[in-house]
Tab-separated table of C-alpha atoms in Angstrom:
chain	number	residue	atom	x	y	z
A	726	UNK	CA	42.138	9.270	1.363
A	727	UNK	CA	39.412	8.481	3.866
A	728	UNK	CA	35.900	9.923	4.063
A	729	UNK	CA	33.344	9.479	6.829
A	730	UNK	CA	29.556	9.360	6.706
A	731	UNK	CA	28.018	11.439	9.459
A	732	UNK	CA	25.420	8.858	10.387
A	733	UNK	CA	27.049	5.579	9.343
A	734	UNK	CA	30.587	4.575	10.265
A	735	UNK	CA	33.859	5.021	8.408
A	736	UNK	CA	34.154	4.320	4.694
A	737	UNK	CA	37.541	3.565	3.117
A	738	UNK	CA	38.007	5.140	-0.297
A	739	UNK	CA	40.692	4.194	-2.809
A	740	UNK	CA	43.236	6.970	-3.400
A	741	UNK	CA	42.320	9.296	-6.232
A	742	UNK	CA	38.891	7.818	-6.918
A	743	UNK	CA	36.926	10.826	-5.683
A	744	UNK	CA	38.249	14.349	-5.398
A	745	UNK	CA	36.490	16.095	-2.531
A	746	UNK	CA	38.365	19.350	-3.127
A	747	UNK	CA	36.175	20.136	-6.141
A	748	UNK	CA	34.843	23.713	-5.791
A	749	UNK	CA	31.209	24.020	-4.802
A	750	UNK	CA	28.613	25.185	-7.276
A	751	UNK	CA	25.950	27.651	-6.087
A	752	UNK	CA	22.288	26.724	-6.262
A	753	UNK	CA	19.811	24.929	-4.022
A	754	UNK	CA	17.565	23.064	-6.435
A	755	UNK	CA	17.272	19.300	-6.523
A	756	UNK	CA	20.036	17.607	-8.522
A	757	UNK	CA	19.030	14.177	-9.873
A	758	UNK	CA	21.397	11.251	-10.450
A	759	UNK	CA	20.718	10.075	-14.049
A	760	UNK	CA	22.891	6.956	-13.932
A	761	UNK	CA	20.155	4.323	-14.120
A	762	UNK	CA	20.659	3.269	-17.747
A	763	UNK	CA	24.472	3.345	-17.502
A	764	UNK	CA	24.444	1.005	-14.505
A	765	UNK	CA	21.877	-1.190	-16.224
A	766	UNK	CA	24.242	-1.405	-19.198
A	767	UNK	CA	27.051	-2.453	-16.860
A	768	UNK	CA	24.886	-5.195	-15.334
A	769	UNK	CA	23.904	-6.414	-18.801
A	770	UNK	CA	27.539	-6.521	-19.986
A	771	UNK	CA	28.688	-8.552	-16.977
A	772	UNK	CA	25.793	-11.006	-17.305
A	773	UNK	CA	26.652	-11.448	-20.987
A	774	UNK	CA	30.341	-11.891	-20.092
A	775	UNK	CA	29.661	-14.637	-17.551
A	776	UNK	CA	27.193	-16.333	-19.904
A	777	UNK	CA	29.709	-16.192	-22.756
A	778	UNK	CA	32.398	-17.735	-20.529
A	779	UNK	CA	30.170	-20.658	-19.571
A	780	UNK	CA	29.059	-21.239	-23.166
A	781	UNK	CA	32.637	-21.004	-24.431
A	782	UNK	CA	33.861	-23.593	-21.917
A	783	UNK	CA	31.028	-26.120	-22.139
A	784	UNK	CA	29.366	-25.542	-25.552
A	785	UNK	CA	31.614	-23.728	-28.049
A	786	UNK	CA	34.841	-25.363	-27.019
A	787	UNK	CA	38.028	-24.079	-28.621
A	788	UNK	CA	40.871	-26.105	-30.034
A	789	UNK	CA	42.947	-25.666	-26.872
A	790	UNK	CA	42.348	-24.619	-23.283
A	791	UNK	CA	44.577	-21.592	-23.804
A	792	UNK	CA	42.356	-20.402	-26.648
A	793	UNK	CA	39.234	-20.659	-24.462
A	794	UNK	CA	40.979	-18.813	-21.639
A	795	UNK	CA	42.033	-16.121	-24.123
A	796	UNK	CA	38.418	-15.555	-25.165
A	797	UNK	CA	37.377	-15.360	-21.494
A	798	UNK	CA	40.130	-12.801	-20.808
A	799	UNK	CA	39.033	-10.685	-23.785
A	800	UNK	CA	35.387	-10.701	-22.635
A	801	UNK	CA	36.448	-9.816	-19.088
A	802	UNK	CA	38.666	-6.982	-20.358
A	803	UNK	CA	35.773	-5.530	-22.376
A	804	UNK	CA	33.497	-5.709	-19.319
A	805	UNK	CA	36.221	-4.042	-17.219
A	806	UNK	CA	36.458	-1.142	-19.696
A	807	UNK	CA	32.670	-0.670	-19.567
A	808	UNK	CA	32.846	-0.758	-15.753
A	809	UNK	CA	35.544	1.913	-15.697
A	810	UNK	CA	33.598	4.195	-18.059
A	811	UNK	CA	30.391	3.764	-16.025
A	812	UNK	CA	32.381	4.487	-12.862
A	813	UNK	CA	33.595	7.800	-14.316
A	814	UNK	CA	30.033	8.711	-15.317
A	815	UNK	CA	28.711	7.903	-11.852
A	816	UNK	CA	31.558	9.840	-10.244
A	817	UNK	CA	30.728	12.920	-12.332
A	818	UNK	CA	27.032	12.978	-11.409
A	819	UNK	CA	27.632	12.224	-7.722
A	820	UNK	CA	30.225	15.002	-7.461
A	821	UNK	CA	27.746	17.366	-9.063
A	822	UNK	CA	25.140	16.399	-6.458
A	823	UNK	CA	27.670	16.754	-3.641
A	824	UNK	CA	28.677	20.234	-4.831
A	825	UNK	CA	24.986	21.211	-4.831
A	826	UNK	CA	24.730	20.309	-1.106
A	827	UNK	CA	23.573	16.663	-1.130
A	828	UNK	CA	26.478	15.526	1.016
A	829	UNK	CA	24.905	12.720	3.046
A	830	UNK	CA	23.728	10.914	-0.096
A	831	UNK	CA	27.169	11.400	-1.617
A	832	UNK	CA	28.819	9.730	1.388
A	833	UNK	CA	26.242	6.955	1.814
A	834	UNK	CA	26.433	5.935	-1.840
A	835	UNK	CA	30.231	6.114	-2.045
A	836	UNK	CA	30.954	2.391	-1.335
A	837	UNK	CA	28.212	1.217	-3.703
A	838	UNK	CA	29.479	3.226	-6.650
A	839	UNK	CA	33.173	2.406	-6.055
A	840	UNK	CA	32.752	-1.301	-5.377
A	841	UNK	CA	32.176	-2.391	-9.035
A	842	UNK	CA	35.428	-0.829	-10.251
A	843	UNK	CA	37.424	-2.131	-7.271
A	844	UNK	CA	35.861	-5.585	-7.572
A	845	UNK	CA	36.588	-5.757	-11.301
A	846	UNK	CA	40.162	-4.614	-10.653
A	847	UNK	CA	40.545	-7.317	-8.014
A	848	UNK	CA	39.208	-9.844	-10.522
A	849	UNK	CA	41.805	-8.715	-13.064
A	850	UNK	CA	44.566	-9.301	-10.522
A	851	UNK	CA	43.251	-12.785	-9.748
A	852	UNK	CA	43.016	-13.634	-13.457
A	853	UNK	CA	46.580	-12.385	-13.936
A	854	UNK	CA	47.795	-14.607	-11.102
A	855	UNK	CA	45.928	-17.583	-12.579
A	856	UNK	CA	47.494	-16.919	-15.964
A	857	UNK	CA	50.987	-16.821	-14.441
A	858	UNK	CA	50.466	-20.086	-12.574
A	859	UNK	CA	48.340	-21.748	-15.266
A	860	UNK	CA	51.105	-24.277	-15.965
A	861	UNK	CA	50.417	-25.807	-12.561
A	862	UNK	CA	46.697	-26.286	-13.253
A	863	UNK	CA	45.317	-29.671	-14.199
A	864	UNK	CA	44.374	-30.120	-17.831
A	865	UNK	CA	40.918	-31.482	-16.908
A	866	UNK	CA	40.046	-28.387	-14.859
A	867	UNK	CA	42.223	-25.830	-16.610
A	868	UNK	CA	39.371	-23.392	-17.479
A	869	UNK	CA	37.347	-23.841	-14.289
A	870	UNK	CA	39.278	-21.306	-12.094
A	871	UNK	CA	38.978	-18.625	-14.803
A	872	UNK	CA	35.285	-19.393	-15.148
A	873	UNK	CA	34.767	-19.179	-11.373
A	874	UNK	CA	36.532	-15.796	-11.165
A	875	UNK	CA	34.469	-14.266	-14.002
A	876	UNK	CA	31.245	-15.657	-12.522
A	877	UNK	CA	32.102	-14.293	-9.051
A	878	UNK	CA	32.868	-10.884	-10.575
A	879	UNK	CA	29.526	-10.855	-12.420
A	880	UNK	CA	27.507	-11.945	-9.371
A	881	UNK	CA	29.192	-9.420	-7.076
A	882	UNK	CA	28.743	-6.530	-9.499
A	883	UNK	CA	25.119	-7.411	-10.263
A	884	UNK	CA	24.263	-7.584	-6.537
A	885	UNK	CA	25.998	-4.314	-5.628
A	886	UNK	CA	24.734	-2.482	-8.725
A	887	UNK	CA	21.208	-3.638	-7.888
A	888	UNK	CA	21.508	-2.147	-4.398
A	889	UNK	CA	22.984	1.030	-5.901
A	890	UNK	CA	20.087	1.344	-8.365
A	891	UNK	CA	17.542	0.972	-5.556
A	892	UNK	CA	19.222	3.751	-3.563
A	893	UNK	CA	19.440	6.058	-6.573
A	894	UNK	CA	15.780	5.419	-7.469
A	895	UNK	CA	14.686	6.246	-3.897
A	896	UNK	CA	16.821	9.398	-3.978
A	897	UNK	CA	15.392	10.584	-7.308
A	898	UNK	CA	11.826	9.893	-6.205
A	899	UNK	CA	12.232	11.532	-2.786
A	900	UNK	CA	13.766	14.696	-4.302
A	901	UNK	CA	15.368	15.770	-0.988
A	902	UNK	CA	16.675	19.218	-0.170
A	903	UNK	CA	20.387	19.970	0.249
A	904	UNK	CA	21.484	18.603	3.620
A	905	UNK	CA	24.917	20.152	4.141
A	906	UNK	CA	23.458	22.756	6.536
A	907	UNK	CA	21.692	20.053	8.585
A	908	UNK	CA	24.935	18.116	8.701
A	909	UNK	CA	26.760	21.220	9.950
A	910	UNK	CA	24.130	21.835	12.625
A	911	UNK	CA	23.595	18.309	13.931
A	912	UNK	CA	26.529	16.179	12.890
A	913	UNK	CA	29.630	18.312	13.381
A	914	UNK	CA	29.876	17.600	17.118
A	915	UNK	CA	29.665	13.846	16.593
A	916	UNK	CA	32.181	14.126	13.745
A	917	UNK	CA	34.699	15.914	15.991
A	918	UNK	CA	34.162	13.498	18.895
A	919	UNK	CA	34.644	10.428	16.687
A	920	UNK	CA	38.244	9.288	17.196
A	921	UNK	CA	38.035	6.896	14.237
A	922	UNK	CA	38.388	9.777	11.780
A	923	UNK	CA	42.089	10.262	11.033
A	924	UNK	CA	43.793	13.616	11.755
A	925	UNK	CA	43.570	16.155	8.964
A	926	UNK	CA	40.151	14.959	7.790
A	927	UNK	CA	38.306	17.330	10.129
A	928	UNK	CA	39.746	20.337	8.301
A	929	UNK	CA	38.429	19.142	4.938
A	930	UNK	CA	35.023	18.419	6.454
A	931	UNK	CA	34.885	21.785	8.217
A	932	UNK	CA	36.011	23.627	5.114
A	933	UNK	CA	33.361	21.893	3.058
A	934	UNK	CA	30.642	22.606	5.617
A	935	UNK	CA	31.710	26.245	5.949
A	936	UNK	CA	31.537	26.605	2.181
A	937	UNK	CA	28.091	25.054	2.271
A	938	UNK	CA	26.991	27.431	5.041
A	939	UNK	CA	28.263	30.448	3.098
A	940	UNK	CA	26.580	29.247	-0.070
A	941	UNK	CA	23.381	28.558	1.852
A	942	UNK	CA	23.516	32.044	3.406
A	943	UNK	CA	23.745	33.768	0.021
A	944	UNK	CA	21.111	31.448	-1.361
A	945	UNK	CA	18.732	32.210	1.521
A	946	UNK	CA	19.278	35.965	1.140
A	947	UNK	CA	18.554	35.727	-2.573
A	948	UNK	CA	15.537	33.549	-1.878
A	949	UNK	CA	14.273	36.039	0.727
A	950	UNK	CA	14.490	38.856	-1.808
A	951	UNK	CA	12.682	36.743	-4.375
A	952	UNK	CA	9.980	35.864	-1.830
A	953	UNK	CA	9.482	39.539	-0.957
A	954	UNK	CA	9.075	40.349	-4.635
A	955	UNK	CA	6.703	37.423	-5.050
A	956	UNK	CA	4.743	38.572	-1.980
A	957	UNK	CA	4.326	42.061	-3.464
A	958	UNK	CA	3.189	40.596	-6.759
A	959	UNK	CA	0.835	38.218	-4.971
A	960	UNK	CA	-0.685	41.062	-2.920
A	961	UNK	CA	-1.299	43.138	-6.043
A	962	UNK	CA	-2.751	40.184	-7.893
A	963	UNK	CA	-4.931	39.293	-4.888
A	964	UNK	CA	-6.369	42.842	-4.802
A	965	UNK	CA	-7.198	42.530	-8.490
A	966	UNK	CA	-8.725	39.103	-7.931
A	967	UNK	CA	-10.839	40.386	-5.002
A	968	UNK	CA	-12.142	43.274	-7.132
A	969	UNK	CA	-12.918	40.879	-9.951
A	970	UNK	CA	-14.675	38.521	-7.508
A	971	UNK	CA	-16.780	41.385	-6.130
A	972	UNK	CA	-17.841	42.347	-9.659
A	973	UNK	CA	-18.646	38.745	-10.395
A	974	UNK	CA	-20.639	38.487	-7.155
A	975	UNK	CA	-22.651	41.577	-8.078
A	976	UNK	CA	-23.380	40.148	-11.531
A	977	UNK	CA	-24.484	36.903	-9.949
A	978	UNK	CA	-26.822	38.728	-7.566
A	979	UNK	CA	-28.382	40.620	-10.486
A	980	UNK	CA	-28.744	37.408	-12.402
A	981	UNK	CA	-30.331	35.773	-9.350
A	982	UNK	CA	-32.884	38.591	-9.061
A	983	UNK	CA	-33.698	38.274	-12.773
A	984	UNK	CA	-34.114	34.519	-12.341
A	985	UNK	CA	-36.478	35.055	-9.402
A	986	UNK	CA	-38.582	37.454	-11.503
A	987	UNK	CA	-38.553	34.975	-14.347
A	988	UNK	CA	-39.580	32.282	-11.881
A	989	UNK	CA	-42.569	34.415	-10.787
A	990	UNK	CA	-43.635	34.870	-14.408
A	991	UNK	CA	-43.214	31.194	-14.989
A	992	UNK	CA	-45.409	30.415	-11.980
A	993	UNK	CA	-48.201	32.686	-13.301
A	994	UNK	CA	-47.921	31.087	-16.720
A	995	UNK	CA	-48.166	27.656	-15.123
A	996	UNK	CA	-51.350	28.728	-13.313
A	997	UNK	CA	-52.849	29.925	-16.619
A	998	UNK	CA	-51.805	26.708	-18.244
A	999	UNK	CA	-53.505	24.668	-15.540
A	1000	UNK	CA	-56.699	26.754	-15.988
A	1001	UNK	CA	-56.606	26.143	-19.735
A	1002	UNK	CA	-56.132	22.454	-19.100
A	1003	UNK	CA	-59.154	22.427	-16.780
A	1004	UNK	CA	-61.277	24.222	-19.410
A	1005	UNK	CA	-59.999	21.881	-22.058
A	1006	UNK	CA	-61.067	18.915	-19.928
A	1007	UNK	CA	-64.562	20.400	-19.533
A	1008	UNK	CA	-64.861	21.047	-23.278
A	1009	UNK	CA	-63.648	17.554	-23.950
A	1010	UNK	CA	-66.355	16.159	-21.661
A	1011	UNK	CA	-68.991	18.245	-23.507
A	1012	UNK	CA	-67.674	17.070	-26.866
A	1013	UNK	CA	-67.764	13.472	-25.694
A	1014	UNK	CA	-71.416	13.942	-24.559
A	1015	UNK	CA	-72.283	15.473	-27.949
A	1016	UNK	CA	-70.565	12.565	-29.650
A	1017	UNK	CA	-72.785	10.171	-27.701
A	1018	UNK	CA	-75.919	12.128	-28.759
A	1019	UNK	CA	-74.769	12.117	-32.370
A	1020	UNK	CA	-74.195	8.387	-32.144
A	1021	UNK	CA	-77.730	7.906	-30.821
A	1022	UNK	CA	-79.183	10.096	-33.621
A	1023	UNK	CA	-77.258	8.120	-36.192
A	1024	UNK	CA	-78.711	4.926	-34.789
A	1025	UNK	CA	-82.266	6.408	-34.931
A	1026	UNK	CA	-81.683	7.693	-38.466
A	1027	UNK	CA	-80.452	4.267	-39.525
A	1028	UNK	CA	-83.566	2.679	-37.953
A	1029	UNK	CA	-85.900	5.181	-39.671
A	1030	UNK	CA	-84.108	4.706	-42.986
A	1031	UNK	CA	-84.497	0.961	-42.611
A	1032	UNK	CA	-88.246	1.318	-41.874
A	1033	UNK	CA	-88.726	3.649	-44.846
A	1034	UNK	CA	-86.890	1.255	-47.053
A	1035	UNK	CA	-89.080	-1.602	-45.807
A	1036	UNK	CA	-92.272	0.377	-46.439
A	1037	UNK	CA	-91.095	1.286	-49.899
A	1038	UNK	CA	-90.535	-2.382	-50.717
A	1039	UNK	CA	-93.985	-3.289	-49.387
A	1040	UNK	CA	-95.634	-0.567	-51.507
A	1041	UNK	CA	-93.733	-1.720	-54.560
A	1042	UNK	CA	-94.861	-5.299	-54.029
A	1043	UNK	CA	-98.496	-4.204	-53.590
A	1044	UNK	CA	-98.360	-2.150	-56.773
A	1045	UNK	CA	-96.925	-5.070	-58.684
A	1046	UNK	CA	-99.598	-7.462	-57.298
A	1047	UNK	CA	-102.616	-5.129	-58.110
A	1048	UNK	CA	-104.687	-5.895	-61.432
A	1049	UNK	CA	-103.988	-3.651	-64.363
A	1050	UNK	CA	-106.464	-0.842	-65.125
A	1051	UNK	CA	-108.723	-0.956	-68.197
A	1052	UNK	CA	-108.942	1.921	-70.545
A	1053	UNK	CA	-111.976	4.135	-70.071
A	1054	UNK	CA	-112.801	2.701	-66.683
A	1055	UNK	CA	-112.254	4.489	-63.513
A	1056	UNK	CA	-109.770	3.296	-61.030
A	1057	UNK	CA	-110.663	0.656	-58.603
A	1058	UNK	CA	-111.219	3.175	-55.858
A	1059	UNK	CA	-113.555	5.348	-57.950
A	1060	UNK	CA	-115.445	2.377	-59.240
A	1061	UNK	CA	-115.904	1.005	-55.842
A	1062	UNK	CA	-117.230	4.359	-54.713
A	1063	UNK	CA	-119.738	4.562	-57.527
A	1064	UNK	CA	-120.958	1.102	-56.900
A	1065	UNK	CA	-121.347	1.843	-53.367
């Protein structure tokens, strides 16, 4: 069977690997390709297989060359089984994406997802041929051809699987829309004019594209009905939202008027507060002046108290220095007056 990419040359497909007659599934949503971890497992298995082969030949040497080759064949057979299982998983998810309308990605990724299985199968054939003609190999290099084949298989699969993973990651991140209708509109003429496509393949392509167009037609009609329903719901909800916004606007205007009135009262209160502050400053100046007068009076009182205290001491000293009075005699002042 042969399949052709609309935009990129002819791709040869092994017979029976992909069945393009699978019936289409309705639906136009994005269909992801969740094969990342499976392909990563395949890469890991082949790296481990090649590493095991090298270690077995050069580090953990067996008793005979045939024993070492037997271990290499077992490891390669296990890796081939994993490759086949991963191929079936990838085939399932890519067919699901193709049936959903992602036809160009299905065709462009076809060689990358089929190459690992075909390459591993080719490696099995080469190993079988080497085993048949192993009696003609030199004893010194008996294991080297087997080691080279396993290493070449691992390197080829790792390189192609890496490219496949990059394409799948870009596809999942881009989340494209189904492209079967675009292919029918823009690529059918070039497909028919291309003489490299073998006879009989046009019918399969046309049948697939017609199925896609029919599916897309029903999908668009259903989507149109859903959009009309959504538009009615949106119009009703918008009317409710506009009414709610008008009510909210009215409440905000009332609140703004109340805030302006409150601002006017606040301004009057600030004026009163400034007047009280001015009066407070005047009273404070008066109090400070009174404090200065009180300070001066305190100083004068202290001076007068000091003078009184001094006079009292002088009087006390004079009284102590005066002669004592005799009994029956008048005081010194009276006696002096009489004598005078």
